[in-house]
């Protein structure tokens, strides 16, 4: 829950300015977009002018944006008051990263783990709110409850239905349809359900048939897999030209315990990692691994314990190798050259050194 000190500091900065742009990470997911729409509504209730900006959206977010009747800008503006949502590192903003150079006010609201001092900074005011929640949408909901308690919600300028549907969609998607929810998630949902909403209200927003390019990317990821046996886990790495996060998730569903998938489009390198609960129970934190890999690919990384990513400029193959290396180190072992790729001609060999 948002503390009174955190809320007071946040509102002191928010209410000083009259116009904002809310920035989201590239390939923005429904948690980012839903949170952005909800925060936009909250600020509009205070008479603020607000737009949302992101370089790209995933398919679910395109559907969400359309169904909620909202819009985004896809190119930087001259706005100097920035709110950055659901984004752990500046490089994830893509072309919008350049707006940081001229930012007067900069507020970052996020729920991802980060292992380095924040690089987000405004010239006049900077405030970074990072809460350990299962979605950024829950943090926005906490802000809404605080505003309501203080009588700050002007319902004449507030589309409550749009706000709640945006938050609910963000929660449902970022918790994997509640698989990764916790007690705080459920407390938030109880508030929402008491208003007559249900998870089924956003089902239509979440059903998007994968297009053929995504299906091909997933198949190629499986075709190019390198497979390792590390302790009692199966770790797979692969590379695609796009859809690396979707491919990593698909590789988990077909048997791997951990998947690292890279993408290199010539100007940018991205690596996405996914892990099953049994791996997390052993103390593995993919966000930490990605923050280490970031230096290899000349970029930045972070995320969650079981789902994380890194963005950089080069060395995708080396980055994938380091993902495996760091994973072994996190388990308490060392590769020492003993990590052997599984092929049709060889047995799976144990990288644990036994």
GROMACS .gro file of C-alpha atoms in nm:
model
  354
    1UNK     CA    1   0.000   0.000   0.000
    2UNK     CA    2   0.114   0.353  -0.073
    3UNK     CA    3   0.235   0.527   0.244
    4UNK     CA    4   0.113   0.874   0.337
    5UNK     CA    5   0.466   1.012   0.295
    6UNK     CA    6   0.500   0.865  -0.056
    7UNK     CA    7   0.157   0.988  -0.160
    8UNK     CA    8   0.209   1.338  -0.020
    9UNK     CA    9   0.545   1.378  -0.195
   10UNK     CA   10   0.401   1.250  -0.523
   11UNK     CA   11   0.100   1.482  -0.515
   12UNK     CA   12   0.312   1.783  -0.420
   13UNK     CA   13   0.493   1.747  -0.751
   14UNK     CA   14   0.198   1.632  -0.964
   15UNK     CA   15  -0.031   1.920  -0.870
   16UNK     CA   16   0.232   2.189  -0.944
   17UNK     CA   17   0.216   2.145  -1.321
   18UNK     CA   18  -0.075   2.183  -1.564
   19UNK     CA   19   0.029   1.951  -1.845
   20UNK     CA   20   0.202   1.612  -1.865
   21UNK     CA   21   0.306   1.342  -2.104
   22UNK     CA   22   0.294   0.988  -1.967
   23UNK     CA   23   0.571   0.779  -2.123
   24UNK     CA   24   0.557   0.400  -2.154
   25UNK     CA   25   0.822   0.146  -2.252
   26UNK     CA   26   0.855   0.015  -2.608
   27UNK     CA   27   0.612  -0.259  -2.711
   28UNK     CA   28   0.395  -0.139  -2.424
   29UNK     CA   29   0.190  -0.413  -2.259
   30UNK     CA   30  -0.161  -0.378  -2.109
   31UNK     CA   31  -0.024  -0.302  -1.762
   32UNK     CA   32   0.165  -0.002  -1.899
   33UNK     CA   33  -0.122   0.114  -2.120
   34UNK     CA   34  -0.396   0.043  -1.866
   35UNK     CA   35  -0.199   0.224  -1.596
   36UNK     CA   36  -0.133   0.514  -1.832
   37UNK     CA   37  -0.502   0.550  -1.919
   38UNK     CA   38  -0.602   0.530  -1.552
   39UNK     CA   39  -0.346   0.790  -1.440
   40UNK     CA   40  -0.447   1.013  -1.730
   41UNK     CA   41  -0.807   1.003  -1.604
   42UNK     CA   42  -0.698   1.086  -1.249
   43UNK     CA   43  -0.498   1.387  -1.366
   44UNK     CA   44  -0.778   1.504  -1.596
   45UNK     CA   45  -1.006   1.508  -1.291
   46UNK     CA   46  -0.767   1.776  -1.157
   47UNK     CA   47  -0.797   1.981  -1.474
   48UNK     CA   48  -0.458   1.872  -1.612
   49UNK     CA   49  -0.381   1.830  -1.981
   50UNK     CA   50  -0.237   1.481  -2.036
   51UNK     CA   51  -0.122   1.272  -2.331
   52UNK     CA   52   0.032   0.925  -2.343
   53UNK     CA   53   0.340   0.842  -2.550
   54UNK     CA   54   0.508   0.518  -2.650
   55UNK     CA   55   0.705   0.407  -2.953
   56UNK     CA   56   0.515   0.079  -3.003
   57UNK     CA   57   0.230  -0.125  -2.855
   58UNK     CA   58   0.179  -0.500  -2.841
   59UNK     CA   59  -0.140  -0.645  -2.989
   60UNK     CA   60  -0.323  -0.671  -2.658
   61UNK     CA   61  -0.254  -0.305  -2.588
   62UNK     CA   62  -0.376  -0.201  -2.933
   63UNK     CA   63  -0.700  -0.382  -2.858
   64UNK     CA   64  -0.724  -0.223  -2.512
   65UNK     CA   65  -0.660   0.126  -2.648
   66UNK     CA   66  -0.925   0.083  -2.916
   67UNK     CA   67  -1.188  -0.060  -2.682
   68UNK     CA   68  -1.137   0.212  -2.423
   69UNK     CA   69  -1.148   0.482  -2.690
   70UNK     CA   70  -0.814   0.641  -2.606
   71UNK     CA   71  -0.509   0.736  -2.813
   72UNK     CA   72  -0.131   0.771  -2.788
   73UNK     CA   73   0.144   0.970  -2.956
   74UNK     CA   74   0.428   0.771  -3.112
   75UNK     CA   75   0.688   1.047  -3.152
   76UNK     CA   76   0.857   1.275  -2.895
   77UNK     CA   77   0.696   1.607  -2.810
   78UNK     CA   78   0.836   1.927  -2.657
   79UNK     CA   79   0.662   1.860  -2.324
   80UNK     CA   80   0.899   1.900  -2.028
   81UNK     CA   81   0.679   1.744  -1.758
   82UNK     CA   82   0.724   1.368  -1.779
   83UNK     CA   83   0.563   1.077  -1.596
   84UNK     CA   84   0.730   0.746  -1.676
   85UNK     CA   85   0.523   0.435  -1.604
   86UNK     CA   86   0.611   0.066  -1.585
   87UNK     CA   87   0.964   0.132  -1.715
   88UNK     CA   88   1.275   0.038  -1.519
   89UNK     CA   89   1.546   0.191  -1.743
   90UNK     CA   90   1.561   0.490  -1.982
   91UNK     CA   91   1.668   0.283  -2.283
   92UNK     CA   92   1.332   0.104  -2.273
   93UNK     CA   93   1.166   0.430  -2.376
   94UNK     CA   94   1.314   0.400  -2.726
   95UNK     CA   95   1.291   0.723  -2.924
   96UNK     CA   96   1.124   0.894  -2.627
   97UNK     CA   97   1.446   0.862  -2.424
   98UNK     CA   98   1.571   1.188  -2.578
   99UNK     CA   99   1.293   1.375  -2.393
  100UNK     CA  100   1.477   1.310  -2.066
  101UNK     CA  101   1.746   1.561  -2.165
  102UNK     CA  102   1.504   1.854  -2.145
  103UNK     CA  103   1.280   1.729  -1.864
  104UNK     CA  104   1.192   1.989  -1.601
  105UNK     CA  105   0.974   1.756  -1.395
  106UNK     CA  106   1.023   1.382  -1.400
  107UNK     CA  107   0.818   1.128  -1.207
  108UNK     CA  108   0.881   0.755  -1.237
  109UNK     CA  109   0.621   0.504  -1.113
  110UNK     CA  110   0.718   0.139  -1.148
  111UNK     CA  111   0.694  -0.204  -0.989
  112UNK     CA  112   1.000  -0.369  -1.146
  113UNK     CA  113   1.314  -0.459  -0.958
  114UNK     CA  114   1.619  -0.250  -1.040
  115UNK     CA  115   1.977  -0.306  -0.929
  116UNK     CA  116   2.128   0.032  -1.009
  117UNK     CA  117   2.068   0.392  -0.912
  118UNK     CA  118   1.786   0.535  -1.118
  119UNK     CA  119   1.898   0.727  -1.426
  120UNK     CA  120   1.570   0.915  -1.443
  121UNK     CA  121   1.624   1.279  -1.349
  122UNK     CA  122   1.446   1.607  -1.406
  123UNK     CA  123   1.600   1.953  -1.380
  124UNK     CA  124   1.359   2.090  -1.119
  125UNK     CA  125   1.176   1.801  -0.959
  126UNK     CA  126   1.237   1.428  -0.966
  127UNK     CA  127   1.046   1.161  -0.780
  128UNK     CA  128   1.084   0.785  -0.825
  129UNK     CA  129   0.814   0.567  -0.675
  130UNK     CA  130   0.906   0.199  -0.692
  131UNK     CA  131   0.676  -0.039  -0.508
  132UNK     CA  132   0.696  -0.416  -0.489
  133UNK     CA  133   0.357  -0.492  -0.642
  134UNK     CA  134   0.252  -0.745  -0.904
  135UNK     CA  135   0.157  -0.468  -1.147
  136UNK     CA  136   0.195  -0.094  -1.195
  137UNK     CA  137  -0.184  -0.078  -1.223
  138UNK     CA  138  -0.212  -0.162  -0.853
  139UNK     CA  139   0.006   0.138  -0.764
  140UNK     CA  140  -0.218   0.365  -0.970
  141UNK     CA  141  -0.520   0.219  -0.792
  142UNK     CA  142  -0.356   0.300  -0.456
  143UNK     CA  143  -0.308   0.659  -0.573
  144UNK     CA  144  -0.675   0.673  -0.672
  145UNK     CA  145  -0.787   0.552  -0.328
  146UNK     CA  146  -0.573   0.817  -0.157
  147UNK     CA  147  -0.713   1.089  -0.385
  148UNK     CA  148  -1.066   0.970  -0.312
  149UNK     CA  149  -1.005   0.979   0.064
  150UNK     CA  150  -0.887   1.341   0.033
  151UNK     CA  151  -1.182   1.441  -0.184
  152UNK     CA  152  -0.962   1.514  -0.486
  153UNK     CA  153  -1.159   1.315  -0.744
  154UNK     CA  154  -1.373   1.545  -0.958
  155UNK     CA  155  -1.618   1.293  -1.101
  156UNK     CA  156  -1.750   1.542  -1.356
  157UNK     CA  157  -1.413   1.521  -1.535
  158UNK     CA  158  -1.353   1.153  -1.461
  159UNK     CA  159  -1.443   0.849  -1.672
  160UNK     CA  160  -1.456   0.597  -1.386
  161UNK     CA  161  -1.542   0.305  -1.613
  162UNK     CA  162  -1.240   0.364  -1.837
  163UNK     CA  163  -1.015   0.407  -1.533
  164UNK     CA  164  -1.125   0.082  -1.365
  165UNK     CA  165  -1.115  -0.124  -1.684
  166UNK     CA  166  -0.764   0.000  -1.754
  167UNK     CA  167  -0.648  -0.097  -1.405
  168UNK     CA  168  -0.825  -0.433  -1.410
  169UNK     CA  169  -0.674  -0.524  -1.747
  170UNK     CA  170  -0.326  -0.431  -1.623
  171UNK     CA  171  -0.362  -0.646  -1.314
  172UNK     CA  172  -0.502  -0.949  -1.497
  173UNK     CA  173  -0.232  -0.953  -1.764
  174UNK     CA  174   0.070  -0.878  -1.544
  175UNK     CA  175  -0.025  -1.148  -1.294
  176UNK     CA  176  -0.063  -1.409  -1.570
  177UNK     CA  177  -0.437  -1.434  -1.508
  178UNK     CA  178  -0.377  -1.433  -1.132
  179UNK     CA  179  -0.108  -1.704  -1.128
  180UNK     CA  180   0.143  -1.457  -0.981
  181UNK     CA  181  -0.100  -1.261  -0.765
  182UNK     CA  182  -0.045  -1.202  -0.395
  183UNK     CA  183  -0.254  -1.086  -0.102
  184UNK     CA  184  -0.223  -0.719  -0.205
  185UNK     CA  185  -0.342  -0.803  -0.555
  186UNK     CA  186  -0.651  -0.971  -0.412
  187UNK     CA  187  -0.721  -0.675  -0.182
  188UNK     CA  188  -0.717  -0.445  -0.484
  189UNK     CA  189  -0.948  -0.675  -0.678
  190UNK     CA  190  -1.195  -0.691  -0.389
  191UNK     CA  191  -1.230  -0.311  -0.411
  192UNK     CA  192  -1.290  -0.338  -0.785
  193UNK     CA  193  -1.533  -0.631  -0.764
  194UNK     CA  194  -1.740  -0.446  -0.504
  195UNK     CA  195  -1.806  -0.185  -0.774
  196UNK     CA  196  -1.963  -0.452  -0.995
  197UNK     CA  197  -1.664  -0.540  -1.213
  198UNK     CA  198  -1.525  -0.886  -1.282
  199UNK     CA  199  -1.224  -1.036  -1.458
  200UNK     CA  200  -1.454  -1.151  -1.739
  201UNK     CA  201  -1.517  -0.784  -1.823
  202UNK     CA  202  -1.175  -0.762  -1.986
  203UNK     CA  203  -1.170  -1.106  -2.152
  204UNK     CA  204  -1.251  -0.964  -2.494
  205UNK     CA  205  -0.955  -0.726  -2.462
  206UNK     CA  206  -0.718  -1.014  -2.393
  207UNK     CA  207  -0.814  -1.250  -2.674
  208UNK     CA  208  -0.596  -1.172  -2.974
  209UNK     CA  209  -0.522  -1.434  -3.236
  210UNK     CA  210  -0.148  -1.450  -3.300
  211UNK     CA  211  -0.065  -1.336  -3.651
  212UNK     CA  212   0.148  -1.551  -3.878
  213UNK     CA  213   0.470  -1.357  -3.807
  214UNK     CA  214   0.442  -1.437  -3.436
  215UNK     CA  215   0.376  -1.802  -3.505
  216UNK     CA  216   0.681  -1.819  -3.732
  217UNK     CA  217   0.898  -1.643  -3.470
  218UNK     CA  218   0.797  -1.898  -3.206
  219UNK     CA  219   0.868  -2.191  -3.438
  220UNK     CA  220   1.208  -2.047  -3.533
  221UNK     CA  221   1.291  -1.995  -3.166
  222UNK     CA  222   1.230  -2.365  -3.104
  223UNK     CA  223   1.427  -2.460  -3.415
  224UNK     CA  224   1.733  -2.258  -3.302
  225UNK     CA  225   1.731  -2.363  -2.937
  226UNK     CA  226   2.043  -2.451  -2.746
  227UNK     CA  227   1.954  -2.672  -2.450
  228UNK     CA  228   2.147  -2.720  -2.127
  229UNK     CA  229   2.097  -2.935  -1.820
  230UNK     CA  230   2.193  -2.732  -1.515
  231UNK     CA  231   2.146  -2.902  -1.181
  232UNK     CA  232   1.791  -3.040  -1.210
  233UNK     CA  233   1.674  -2.767  -1.449
  234UNK     CA  234   1.651  -2.749  -1.828
  235UNK     CA  235   1.772  -2.413  -1.959
  236UNK     CA  236   1.716  -2.310  -2.322
  237UNK     CA  237   1.854  -2.018  -2.522
  238UNK     CA  238   1.753  -1.909  -2.870
  239UNK     CA  239   1.737  -1.611  -3.106
  240UNK     CA  240   1.472  -1.457  -3.326
  241UNK     CA  241   1.433  -1.135  -3.523
  242UNK     CA  242   1.137  -1.023  -3.308
  243UNK     CA  243   0.883  -1.149  -3.052
  244UNK     CA  244   1.159  -1.259  -2.813
  245UNK     CA  245   0.941  -1.232  -2.500
  246UNK     CA  246   0.660  -1.432  -2.658
  247UNK     CA  247   0.911  -1.692  -2.778
  248UNK     CA  248   1.068  -1.728  -2.432
  249UNK     CA  249   0.724  -1.783  -2.283
  250UNK     CA  250   0.644  -2.043  -2.550
  251UNK     CA  251   0.969  -2.231  -2.483
  252UNK     CA  252   0.870  -2.260  -2.116
  253UNK     CA  253   0.536  -2.407  -2.216
  254UNK     CA  254   0.709  -2.680  -2.416
  255UNK     CA  255   0.931  -2.807  -2.137
  256UNK     CA  256   1.213  -2.571  -2.043
  257UNK     CA  257   1.243  -2.445  -1.686
  258UNK     CA  258   1.427  -2.130  -1.794
  259UNK     CA  259   1.437  -1.961  -2.135
  260UNK     CA  260   1.657  -1.679  -2.263
  261UNK     CA  261   1.573  -1.550  -2.612
  262UNK     CA  262   1.759  -1.274  -2.793
  263UNK     CA  263   1.668  -1.051  -3.087
  264UNK     CA  264   1.905  -0.838  -3.295
  265UNK     CA  265   1.758  -0.608  -3.560
  266UNK     CA  266   2.091  -0.447  -3.648
  267UNK     CA  267   2.044  -0.133  -3.440
  268UNK     CA  268   1.918  -0.282  -3.115
  269UNK     CA  269   1.971  -0.600  -2.916
  270UNK     CA  270   1.702  -0.731  -2.682
  271UNK     CA  271   1.717  -1.035  -2.454
  272UNK     CA  272   1.412  -1.168  -2.273
  273UNK     CA  273   1.420  -1.419  -1.988
  274UNK     CA  274   1.142  -1.631  -1.839
  275UNK     CA  275   1.153  -1.885  -1.555
  276UNK     CA  276   0.910  -2.125  -1.387
  277UNK     CA  277   0.813  -2.106  -1.021
  278UNK     CA  278   1.033  -2.403  -0.925
  279UNK     CA  279   1.334  -2.202  -1.042
  280UNK     CA  280   1.231  -1.895  -0.844
  281UNK     CA  281   1.187  -2.112  -0.536
  282UNK     CA  282   1.560  -2.185  -0.558
  283UNK     CA  283   1.636  -1.815  -0.517
  284UNK     CA  284   1.690  -1.727  -0.884
  285UNK     CA  285   1.615  -1.367  -0.981
  286UNK     CA  286   1.611  -1.301  -1.356
  287UNK     CA  287   1.598  -0.924  -1.299
  288UNK     CA  288   1.938  -0.946  -1.133
  289UNK     CA  289   2.075  -1.163  -1.414
  290UNK     CA  290   1.950  -0.916  -1.677
  291UNK     CA  291   2.105  -0.622  -1.494
  292UNK     CA  292   2.439  -0.807  -1.516
  293UNK     CA  293   2.394  -0.903  -1.881
  294UNK     CA  294   2.319  -0.539  -1.966
  295UNK     CA  295   2.687  -0.445  -1.952
  296UNK     CA  296   2.769  -0.719  -2.206
  297UNK     CA  297   2.522  -0.585  -2.462
  298UNK     CA  298   2.599  -0.219  -2.380
  299UNK     CA  299   2.258  -0.138  -2.241
  300UNK     CA  300   2.030  -0.168  -1.940
  301UNK     CA  301   1.825  -0.448  -1.789
  302UNK     CA  302   1.574  -0.532  -1.518
  303UNK     CA  303   1.225  -0.666  -1.462
  304UNK     CA  304   1.081  -0.927  -1.230
  305UNK     CA  305   1.223  -1.238  -1.067
  306UNK     CA  306   1.051  -1.466  -1.318
  307UNK     CA  307   1.025  -1.236  -1.620
  308UNK     CA  308   1.294  -0.986  -1.713
  309UNK     CA  309   1.473  -0.832  -2.007
  310UNK     CA  310   1.772  -0.632  -2.124
  311UNK     CA  311   1.806  -0.384  -2.409
  312UNK     CA  312   2.137  -0.292  -2.567
  313UNK     CA  313   2.331  -0.231  -2.887
  314UNK     CA  314   2.553  -0.533  -2.954
  315UNK     CA  315   2.681  -0.879  -2.856
  316UNK     CA  316   2.353  -1.072  -2.851
  317UNK     CA  317   2.520  -1.415  -2.870
  318UNK     CA  318   2.765  -1.329  -2.594
  319UNK     CA  319   2.477  -1.193  -2.389
  320UNK     CA  320   2.288  -1.522  -2.419
  321UNK     CA  321   2.597  -1.717  -2.313
  322UNK     CA  322   2.635  -1.491  -2.010
  323UNK     CA  323   2.269  -1.549  -1.919
  324UNK     CA  324   2.347  -1.918  -1.876
  325UNK     CA  325   2.671  -1.842  -1.692
  326UNK     CA  326   2.507  -1.606  -1.447
  327UNK     CA  327   2.221  -1.850  -1.395
  328UNK     CA  328   2.468  -2.120  -1.290
  329UNK     CA  329   2.642  -1.874  -1.057
  330UNK     CA  330   2.308  -1.780  -0.901
  331UNK     CA  331   2.251  -2.148  -0.824
  332UNK     CA  332   2.583  -2.153  -0.644
  333UNK     CA  333   2.790  -2.331  -0.908
  334UNK     CA  334   3.032  -2.241  -1.183
  335UNK     CA  335   3.034  -2.323  -1.553
  336UNK     CA  336   3.412  -2.362  -1.591
  337UNK     CA  337   3.357  -2.461  -1.952
  338UNK     CA  338   3.148  -2.761  -1.848
  339UNK     CA  339   2.817  -2.632  -1.983
  340UNK     CA  340   2.763  -2.850  -2.291
  341UNK     CA  341   2.494  -2.790  -2.550
  342UNK     CA  342   2.252  -3.075  -2.605
  343UNK     CA  343   2.226  -3.197  -2.964
  344UNK     CA  344   2.072  -3.500  -3.130
  345UNK     CA  345   2.414  -3.667  -3.125
  346UNK     CA  346   2.484  -3.619  -2.754
  347UNK     CA  347   2.316  -3.689  -2.426
  348UNK     CA  348   2.209  -3.394  -2.216
  349UNK     CA  349   2.510  -3.323  -2.000
  350UNK     CA  350   2.501  -3.184  -1.652
  351UNK     CA  351   2.649  -2.834  -1.623
  352UNK     CA  352   2.650  -2.849  -1.247
  353UNK     CA  353   2.993  -3.005  -1.244
  354UNK     CA  354   2.893  -3.336  -1.087
   0.00000   0.00000   0.00000
